[in-house]
Amino acid sequence: MRIVIQRSKEAQVTVAGKCIGQIAQGLVLLVGVTHDDQEQDARVLAEKIAGLRIFEDEQGKMNISVREIGGQVLSISQFTLYGDCRKGRRPNFMAAASSKPAETLYNLFNDSLREQGLHVETGAFGEMMDVTFTNWGPVTLILDSR
């Protein structure tokens, strides 16, 4: 699994002009799944993200997790994270998992975040979505289960 983590002051996702997910301060996660990802990958990354200390303490150091600040998560499925642009001008998405197994692991990942005590909003798997947010910092990190 590959996840882009963006610290956010606020975020929302809309499908066909309708807001389907919205959070206050917390994290926006773009979540990609590849062929050999397993349930353990989803669980480990969810635990890592819940405890990742990327919010500032009173001294201005990144020392507090999203869970500790009572932050929320907006999780968006993103197969394009496995786009390969090394050849030609059109990305190759062969490394992205097919729809059914990807959706299963994406849902398990979100459920694992909830088990960590986080409030999680999601986009709509496989749909065209508009995601808007205020990147706070900005802070953007990438996690990969490999």
JSON list of C-alpha atoms in Angstrom, two decimals:
[
{"chain": "A", "resi": 1, "resn": "MET", "atom": "CA", "xyz": [0.00, 0.00, 0.00]},
{"chain": "A", "resi": 2, "resn": "ARG", "atom": "CA", "xyz": [1.09, 3.52, -0.71]},
{"chain": "A", "resi": 3, "resn": "ILE", "atom": "CA", "xyz": [-0.41, 6.44, 1.20]},
{"chain": "A", "resi": 4, "resn": "VAL", "atom": "CA", "xyz": [0.13, 10.15, 0.77]},
{"chain": "A", "resi": 5, "resn": "ILE", "atom": "CA", "xyz": [-0.54, 11.91, 4.08]},
{"chain": "A", "resi": 6, "resn": "GLN", "atom": "CA", "xyz": [-1.40, 15.59, 4.10]},
{"chain": "A", "resi": 7, "resn": "ARG", "atom": "CA", "xyz": [-1.94, 17.54, 7.29]},
{"chain": "A", "resi": 8, "resn": "SER", "atom": "CA", "xyz": [-5.07, 19.60, 6.83]},
{"chain": "A", "resi": 9, "resn": "LYS", "atom": "CA", "xyz": [-6.99, 22.40, 8.56]},
{"chain": "A", "resi": 10, "resn": "GLU", "atom": "CA", "xyz": [-10.20, 21.32, 6.78]},
{"chain": "A", "resi": 11, "resn": "ALA", "atom": "CA", "xyz": [-11.17, 19.07, 3.90]},
{"chain": "A", "resi": 12, "resn": "GLN", "atom": "CA", "xyz": [-14.11, 17.74, 1.94]},
{"chain": "A", "resi": 13, "resn": "VAL", "atom": "CA", "xyz": [-14.85, 15.39, -0.91]},
{"chain": "A", "resi": 14, "resn": "THR", "atom": "CA", "xyz": [-17.72, 15.77, -3.36]},
{"chain": "A", "resi": 15, "resn": "VAL", "atom": "CA", "xyz": [-19.17, 13.44, -5.98]},
{"chain": "A", "resi": 16, "resn": "ALA", "atom": "CA", "xyz": [-21.43, 14.90, -8.68]},
{"chain": "A", "resi": 17, "resn": "GLY", "atom": "CA", "xyz": [-21.62, 18.17, -6.75]},
{"chain": "A", "resi": 18, "resn": "LYS", "atom": "CA", "xyz": [-22.73, 16.53, -3.48]},
{"chain": "A", "resi": 19, "resn": "CYS", "atom": "CA", "xyz": [-20.50, 16.58, -0.38]},
{"chain": "A", "resi": 20, "resn": "ILE", "atom": "CA", "xyz": [-20.08, 13.00, 0.81]},
{"chain": "A", "resi": 21, "resn": "GLY", "atom": "CA", "xyz": [-17.28, 13.48, 3.35]},
{"chain": "A", "resi": 22, "resn": "GLN", "atom": "CA", "xyz": [-15.99, 16.42, 5.36]},
{"chain": "A", "resi": 23, "resn": "ILE", "atom": "CA", "xyz": [-13.54, 16.91, 8.24]},
{"chain": "A", "resi": 24, "resn": "ALA", "atom": "CA", "xyz": [-12.18, 19.68, 10.43]},
{"chain": "A", "resi": 25, "resn": "GLN", "atom": "CA", "xyz": [-8.45, 19.59, 11.29]},
{"chain": "A", "resi": 26, "resn": "GLY", "atom": "CA", "xyz": [-6.70, 16.32, 10.75]},
{"chain": "A", "resi": 27, "resn": "LEU", "atom": "CA", "xyz": [-5.32, 14.30, 7.86]},
{"chain": "A", "resi": 28, "resn": "VAL", "atom": "CA", "xyz": [-6.20, 13.85, 4.21]},
{"chain": "A", "resi": 29, "resn": "LEU", "atom": "CA", "xyz": [-5.04, 10.41, 3.06]},
{"chain": "A", "resi": 30, "resn": "LEU", "atom": "CA", "xyz": [-4.68, 9.34, -0.56]},
{"chain": "A", "resi": 31, "resn": "VAL", "atom": "CA", "xyz": [-4.65, 5.53, -0.45]},
{"chain": "A", "resi": 32, "resn": "GLY", "atom": "CA", "xyz": [-3.31, 3.27, -3.20]},
{"chain": "A", "resi": 33, "resn": "VAL", "atom": "CA", "xyz": [-3.35, -0.54, -3.23]},
{"chain": "A", "resi": 34, "resn": "THR", "atom": "CA", "xyz": [-1.10, -2.80, -5.30]},
{"chain": "A", "resi": 35, "resn": "HIS", "atom": "CA", "xyz": [-1.45, -6.50, -6.22]},
{"chain": "A", "resi": 36, "resn": "ASP", "atom": "CA", "xyz": [0.47, -8.11, -3.39]},
{"chain": "A", "resi": 37, "resn": "ASP", "atom": "CA", "xyz": [-0.87, -6.00, -0.53]},
{"chain": "A", "resi": 38, "resn": "GLN", "atom": "CA", "xyz": [-2.34, -7.98, 2.36]},
{"chain": "A", "resi": 39, "resn": "GLU", "atom": "CA", "xyz": [-4.60, -7.28, 5.34]},
{"chain": "A", "resi": 40, "resn": "GLN", "atom": "CA", "xyz": [-1.50, -6.87, 7.51]},
{"chain": "A", "resi": 41, "resn": "ASP", "atom": "CA", "xyz": [-0.31, -3.97, 5.31]},
{"chain": "A", "resi": 42, "resn": "ALA", "atom": "CA", "xyz": [-3.58, -2.13, 5.91]},
{"chain": "A", "resi": 43, "resn": "ARG", "atom": "CA", "xyz": [-3.52, -2.72, 9.66]},
{"chain": "A", "resi": 44, "resn": "VAL", "atom": "CA", "xyz": [0.14, -1.74, 10.12]},
{"chain": "A", "resi": 45, "resn": "LEU", "atom": "CA", "xyz": [-0.22, 1.48, 8.11]},
{"chain": "A", "resi": 46, "resn": "ALA", "atom": "CA", "xyz": [-3.41, 2.45, 9.98]},
{"chain": "A", "resi": 47, "resn": "GLU", "atom": "CA", "xyz": [-1.63, 2.01, 13.31]},
{"chain": "A", "resi": 48, "resn": "LYS", "atom": "CA", "xyz": [1.38, 3.96, 12.04]},
{"chain": "A", "resi": 49, "resn": "ILE", "atom": "CA", "xyz": [-0.76, 6.86, 10.81]},
{"chain": "A", "resi": 50, "resn": "ALA", "atom": "CA", "xyz": [-2.81, 7.05, 14.02]},
{"chain": "A", "resi": 51, "resn": "GLY", "atom": "CA", "xyz": [0.40, 7.47, 16.04]},
{"chain": "A", "resi": 52, "resn": "LEU", "atom": "CA", "xyz": [2.44, 9.51, 13.59]},
{"chain": "A", "resi": 53, "resn": "ARG", "atom": "CA", "xyz": [3.61, 12.65, 15.40]},
{"chain": "A", "resi": 54, "resn": "ILE", "atom": "CA", "xyz": [3.19, 15.37, 12.77]},
{"chain": "A", "resi": 55, "resn": "PHE", "atom": "CA", "xyz": [1.25, 18.02, 14.67]},
{"chain": "A", "resi": 56, "resn": "GLU", "atom": "CA", "xyz": [3.12, 20.65, 16.61]},
{"chain": "A", "resi": 57, "resn": "ASP", "atom": "CA", "xyz": [3.35, 20.85, 20.38]},
{"chain": "A", "resi": 58, "resn": "GLU", "atom": "CA", "xyz": [3.56, 24.09, 22.37]},
{"chain": "A", "resi": 59, "resn": "GLN", "atom": "CA", "xyz": [7.27, 24.40, 21.47]},
{"chain": "A", "resi": 60, "resn": "GLY", "atom": "CA", "xyz": [6.48, 24.18, 17.75]},
{"chain": "A", "resi": 61, "resn": "LYS", "atom": "CA", "xyz": [7.95, 20.68, 17.32]},
{"chain": "A", "resi": 62, "resn": "MET", "atom": "CA", "xyz": [6.13, 17.93, 15.48]},
{"chain": "A", "resi": 63, "resn": "ASN", "atom": "CA", "xyz": [5.42, 15.83, 18.52]},
{"chain": "A", "resi": 64, "resn": "ILE", "atom": "CA", "xyz": [1.66, 15.14, 18.59]},
{"chain": "A", "resi": 65, "resn": "SER", "atom": "CA", "xyz": [-0.41, 12.60, 16.66]},
{"chain": "A", "resi": 66, "resn": "VAL", "atom": "CA", "xyz": [-3.76, 13.10, 14.95]},
{"chain": "A", "resi": 67, "resn": "ARG", "atom": "CA", "xyz": [-5.30, 10.90, 17.62]},
{"chain": "A", "resi": 68, "resn": "GLU", "atom": "CA", "xyz": [-3.88, 13.08, 20.41]},
{"chain": "A", "resi": 69, "resn": "ILE", "atom": "CA", "xyz": [-5.25, 16.31, 18.94]},
{"chain": "A", "resi": 70, "resn": "GLY", "atom": "CA", "xyz": [-8.69, 14.75, 18.40]},
{"chain": "A", "resi": 71, "resn": "GLY", "atom": "CA", "xyz": [-8.21, 15.22, 14.66]},
{"chain": "A", "resi": 72, "resn": "GLN", "atom": "CA", "xyz": [-10.19, 13.55, 11.92]},
{"chain": "A", "resi": 73, "resn": "VAL", "atom": "CA", "xyz": [-9.28, 11.69, 8.73]},
{"chain": "A", "resi": 74, "resn": "LEU", "atom": "CA", "xyz": [-10.52, 12.05, 5.17]},
{"chain": "A", "resi": 75, "resn": "SER", "atom": "CA", "xyz": [-9.48, 8.90, 3.31]},
{"chain": "A", "resi": 76, "resn": "ILE", "atom": "CA", "xyz": [-9.61, 8.88, -0.49]},
{"chain": "A", "resi": 77, "resn": "SER", "atom": "CA", "xyz": [-8.95, 5.82, -2.67]},
{"chain": "A", "resi": 78, "resn": "GLN", "atom": "CA", "xyz": [-6.29, 6.69, -5.25]},
{"chain": "A", "resi": 79, "resn": "PHE", "atom": "CA", "xyz": [-5.22, 3.99, -7.71]},
{"chain": "A", "resi": 80, "resn": "THR", "atom": "CA", "xyz": [-3.11, 6.56, -9.60]},
{"chain": "A", "resi": 81, "resn": "LEU", "atom": "CA", "xyz": [-0.50, 6.38, -6.82]},
{"chain": "A", "resi": 82, "resn": "TYR", "atom": "CA", "xyz": [0.68, 3.25, -8.63]},
{"chain": "A", "resi": 83, "resn": "GLY", "atom": "CA", "xyz": [0.94, 4.99, -12.00]},
{"chain": "A", "resi": 84, "resn": "ASP", "atom": "CA", "xyz": [4.26, 4.30, -13.74]},
{"chain": "A", "resi": 85, "resn": "CYS", "atom": "CA", "xyz": [5.45, 7.24, -15.84]},
{"chain": "A", "resi": 86, "resn": "ARG", "atom": "CA", "xyz": [8.93, 5.96, -16.71]},
{"chain": "A", "resi": 87, "resn": "LYS", "atom": "CA", "xyz": [8.07, 5.13, -20.33]},
{"chain": "A", "resi": 88, "resn": "GLY", "atom": "CA", "xyz": [6.19, 7.28, -22.78]},
{"chain": "A", "resi": 89, "resn": "ARG", "atom": "CA", "xyz": [3.78, 10.04, -21.84]},
{"chain": "A", "resi": 90, "resn": "ARG", "atom": "CA", "xyz": [0.79, 8.06, -20.64]},
{"chain": "A", "resi": 91, "resn": "PRO", "atom": "CA", "xyz": [0.95, 6.49, -17.15]},
{"chain": "A", "resi": 92, "resn": "ASN", "atom": "CA", "xyz": [0.75, 2.72, -16.90]},
{"chain": "A", "resi": 93, "resn": "PHE", "atom": "CA", "xyz": [-1.47, 1.57, -14.02]},
{"chain": "A", "resi": 94, "resn": "MET", "atom": "CA", "xyz": [-0.61, -2.15, -14.17]},
{"chain": "A", "resi": 95, "resn": "ALA", "atom": "CA", "xyz": [0.82, -2.05, -10.62]},
{"chain": "A", "resi": 96, "resn": "ALA", "atom": "CA", "xyz": [-2.52, -0.93, -9.15]},
{"chain": "A", "resi": 97, "resn": "ALA", "atom": "CA", "xyz": [-4.65, -3.73, -7.71]},
{"chain": "A", "resi": 98, "resn": "SER", "atom": "CA", "xyz": [-7.88, -4.59, -9.48]},
{"chain": "A", "resi": 99, "resn": "SER", "atom": "CA", "xyz": [-11.07, -3.03, -8.20]},
{"chain": "A", "resi": 100, "resn": "LYS", "atom": "CA", "xyz": [-12.52, -5.70, -5.87]},
{"chain": "A", "resi": 101, "resn": "PRO", "atom": "CA", "xyz": [-9.38, -6.58, -3.87]},
{"chain": "A", "resi": 102, "resn": "ALA", "atom": "CA", "xyz": [-8.37, -2.90, -3.74]},
{"chain": "A", "resi": 103, "resn": "GLU", "atom": "CA", "xyz": [-11.77, -1.88, -2.39]},
{"chain": "A", "resi": 104, "resn": "THR", "atom": "CA", "xyz": [-11.66, -4.65, 0.23]},
{"chain": "A", "resi": 105, "resn": "LEU", "atom": "CA", "xyz": [-8.25, -3.53, 1.53]},
{"chain": "A", "resi": 106, "resn": "TYR", "atom": "CA", "xyz": [-9.21, 0.15, 1.35]},
{"chain": "A", "resi": 107, "resn": "ASN", "atom": "CA", "xyz": [-12.27, -0.55, 3.52]},
{"chain": "A", "resi": 108, "resn": "LEU", "atom": "CA", "xyz": [-10.21, -2.66, 5.93]},
{"chain": "A", "resi": 109, "resn": "PHE", "atom": "CA", "xyz": [-7.67, 0.17, 6.19]},
{"chain": "A", "resi": 110, "resn": "ASN", "atom": "CA", "xyz": [-10.42, 2.67, 7.05]},
{"chain": "A", "resi": 111, "resn": "ASP", "atom": "CA", "xyz": [-11.93, 0.28, 9.60]},
{"chain": "A", "resi": 112, "resn": "SER", "atom": "CA", "xyz": [-8.47, -0.16, 11.14]},
{"chain": "A", "resi": 113, "resn": "LEU", "atom": "CA", "xyz": [-8.14, 3.62, 11.49]},
{"chain": "A", "resi": 114, "resn": "ARG", "atom": "CA", "xyz": [-11.50, 3.66, 13.27]},
{"chain": "A", "resi": 115, "resn": "GLU", "atom": "CA", "xyz": [-10.27, 0.88, 15.59]},
{"chain": "A", "resi": 116, "resn": "GLN", "atom": "CA", "xyz": [-7.41, 3.25, 16.47]},
{"chain": "A", "resi": 117, "resn": "GLY", "atom": "CA", "xyz": [-10.02, 5.70, 17.77]},
{"chain": "A", "resi": 118, "resn": "LEU", "atom": "CA", "xyz": [-10.12, 8.03, 14.76]},
{"chain": "A", "resi": 119, "resn": "HIS", "atom": "CA", "xyz": [-13.16, 9.60, 13.12]},
{"chain": "A", "resi": 120, "resn": "VAL", "atom": "CA", "xyz": [-12.86, 8.66, 9.42]},
{"chain": "A", "resi": 121, "resn": "GLU", "atom": "CA", "xyz": [-14.74, 10.10, 6.46]},
{"chain": "A", "resi": 122, "resn": "THR", "atom": "CA", "xyz": [-14.25, 8.61, 3.00]},
{"chain": "A", "resi": 123, "resn": "GLY", "atom": "CA", "xyz": [-14.72, 9.32, -0.64]},
{"chain": "A", "resi": 124, "resn": "ALA", "atom": "CA", "xyz": [-16.58, 6.97, -2.98]},
{"chain": "A", "resi": 125, "resn": "PHE", "atom": "CA", "xyz": [-14.41, 4.11, -4.20]},
{"chain": "A", "resi": 126, "resn": "GLY", "atom": "CA", "xyz": [-14.01, 4.10, -7.98]},
{"chain": "A", "resi": 127, "resn": "GLU", "atom": "CA", "xyz": [-15.89, 7.38, -8.52]},
{"chain": "A", "resi": 128, "resn": "MET", "atom": "CA", "xyz": [-14.72, 10.67, -9.96]},
{"chain": "A", "resi": 129, "resn": "MET", "atom": "CA", "xyz": [-14.27, 12.90, -6.90]},
{"chain": "A", "resi": 130, "resn": "ASP", "atom": "CA", "xyz": [-13.40, 16.51, -6.17]},
{"chain": "A", "resi": 131, "resn": "VAL", "atom": "CA", "xyz": [-11.24, 16.81, -3.07]},
{"chain": "A", "resi": 132, "resn": "THR", "atom": "CA", "xyz": [-10.64, 20.24, -1.54]},
{"chain": "A", "resi": 133, "resn": "PHE", "atom": "CA", "xyz": [-8.59, 21.00, 1.54]},
{"chain": "A", "resi": 134, "resn": "THR", "atom": "CA", "xyz": [-6.26, 23.44, 3.21]},
{"chain": "A", "resi": 135, "resn": "ASN", "atom": "CA", "xyz": [-2.83, 21.83, 3.49]},
{"chain": "A", "resi": 136, "resn": "TRP", "atom": "CA", "xyz": [-1.59, 22.88, 6.92]},
{"chain": "A", "resi": 137, "resn": "GLY", "atom": "CA", "xyz": [2.10, 23.71, 7.01]},
{"chain": "A", "resi": 138, "resn": "PRO", "atom": "CA", "xyz": [2.20, 22.44, 4.34]},
{"chain": "A", "resi": 139, "resn": "VAL", "atom": "CA", "xyz": [3.01, 18.96, 5.60]},
{"chain": "A", "resi": 140, "resn": "THR", "atom": "CA", "xyz": [2.93, 16.08, 3.10]},
{"chain": "A", "resi": 141, "resn": "LEU", "atom": "CA", "xyz": [4.45, 12.64, 3.70]},
{"chain": "A", "resi": 142, "resn": "ILE", "atom": "CA", "xyz": [4.44, 9.32, 1.87]},
{"chain": "A", "resi": 143, "resn": "LEU", "atom": "CA", "xyz": [4.17, 5.89, 3.52]},
{"chain": "A", "resi": 144, "resn": "ASP", "atom": "CA", "xyz": [4.70, 2.67, 1.62]},
{"chain": "A", "resi": 145, "resn": "SER", "atom": "CA", "xyz": [4.15, -0.79, 3.11]},
{"chain": "A", "resi": 146, "resn": "ARG", "atom": "CA", "xyz": [7.11, -2.12, 1.15]}
]
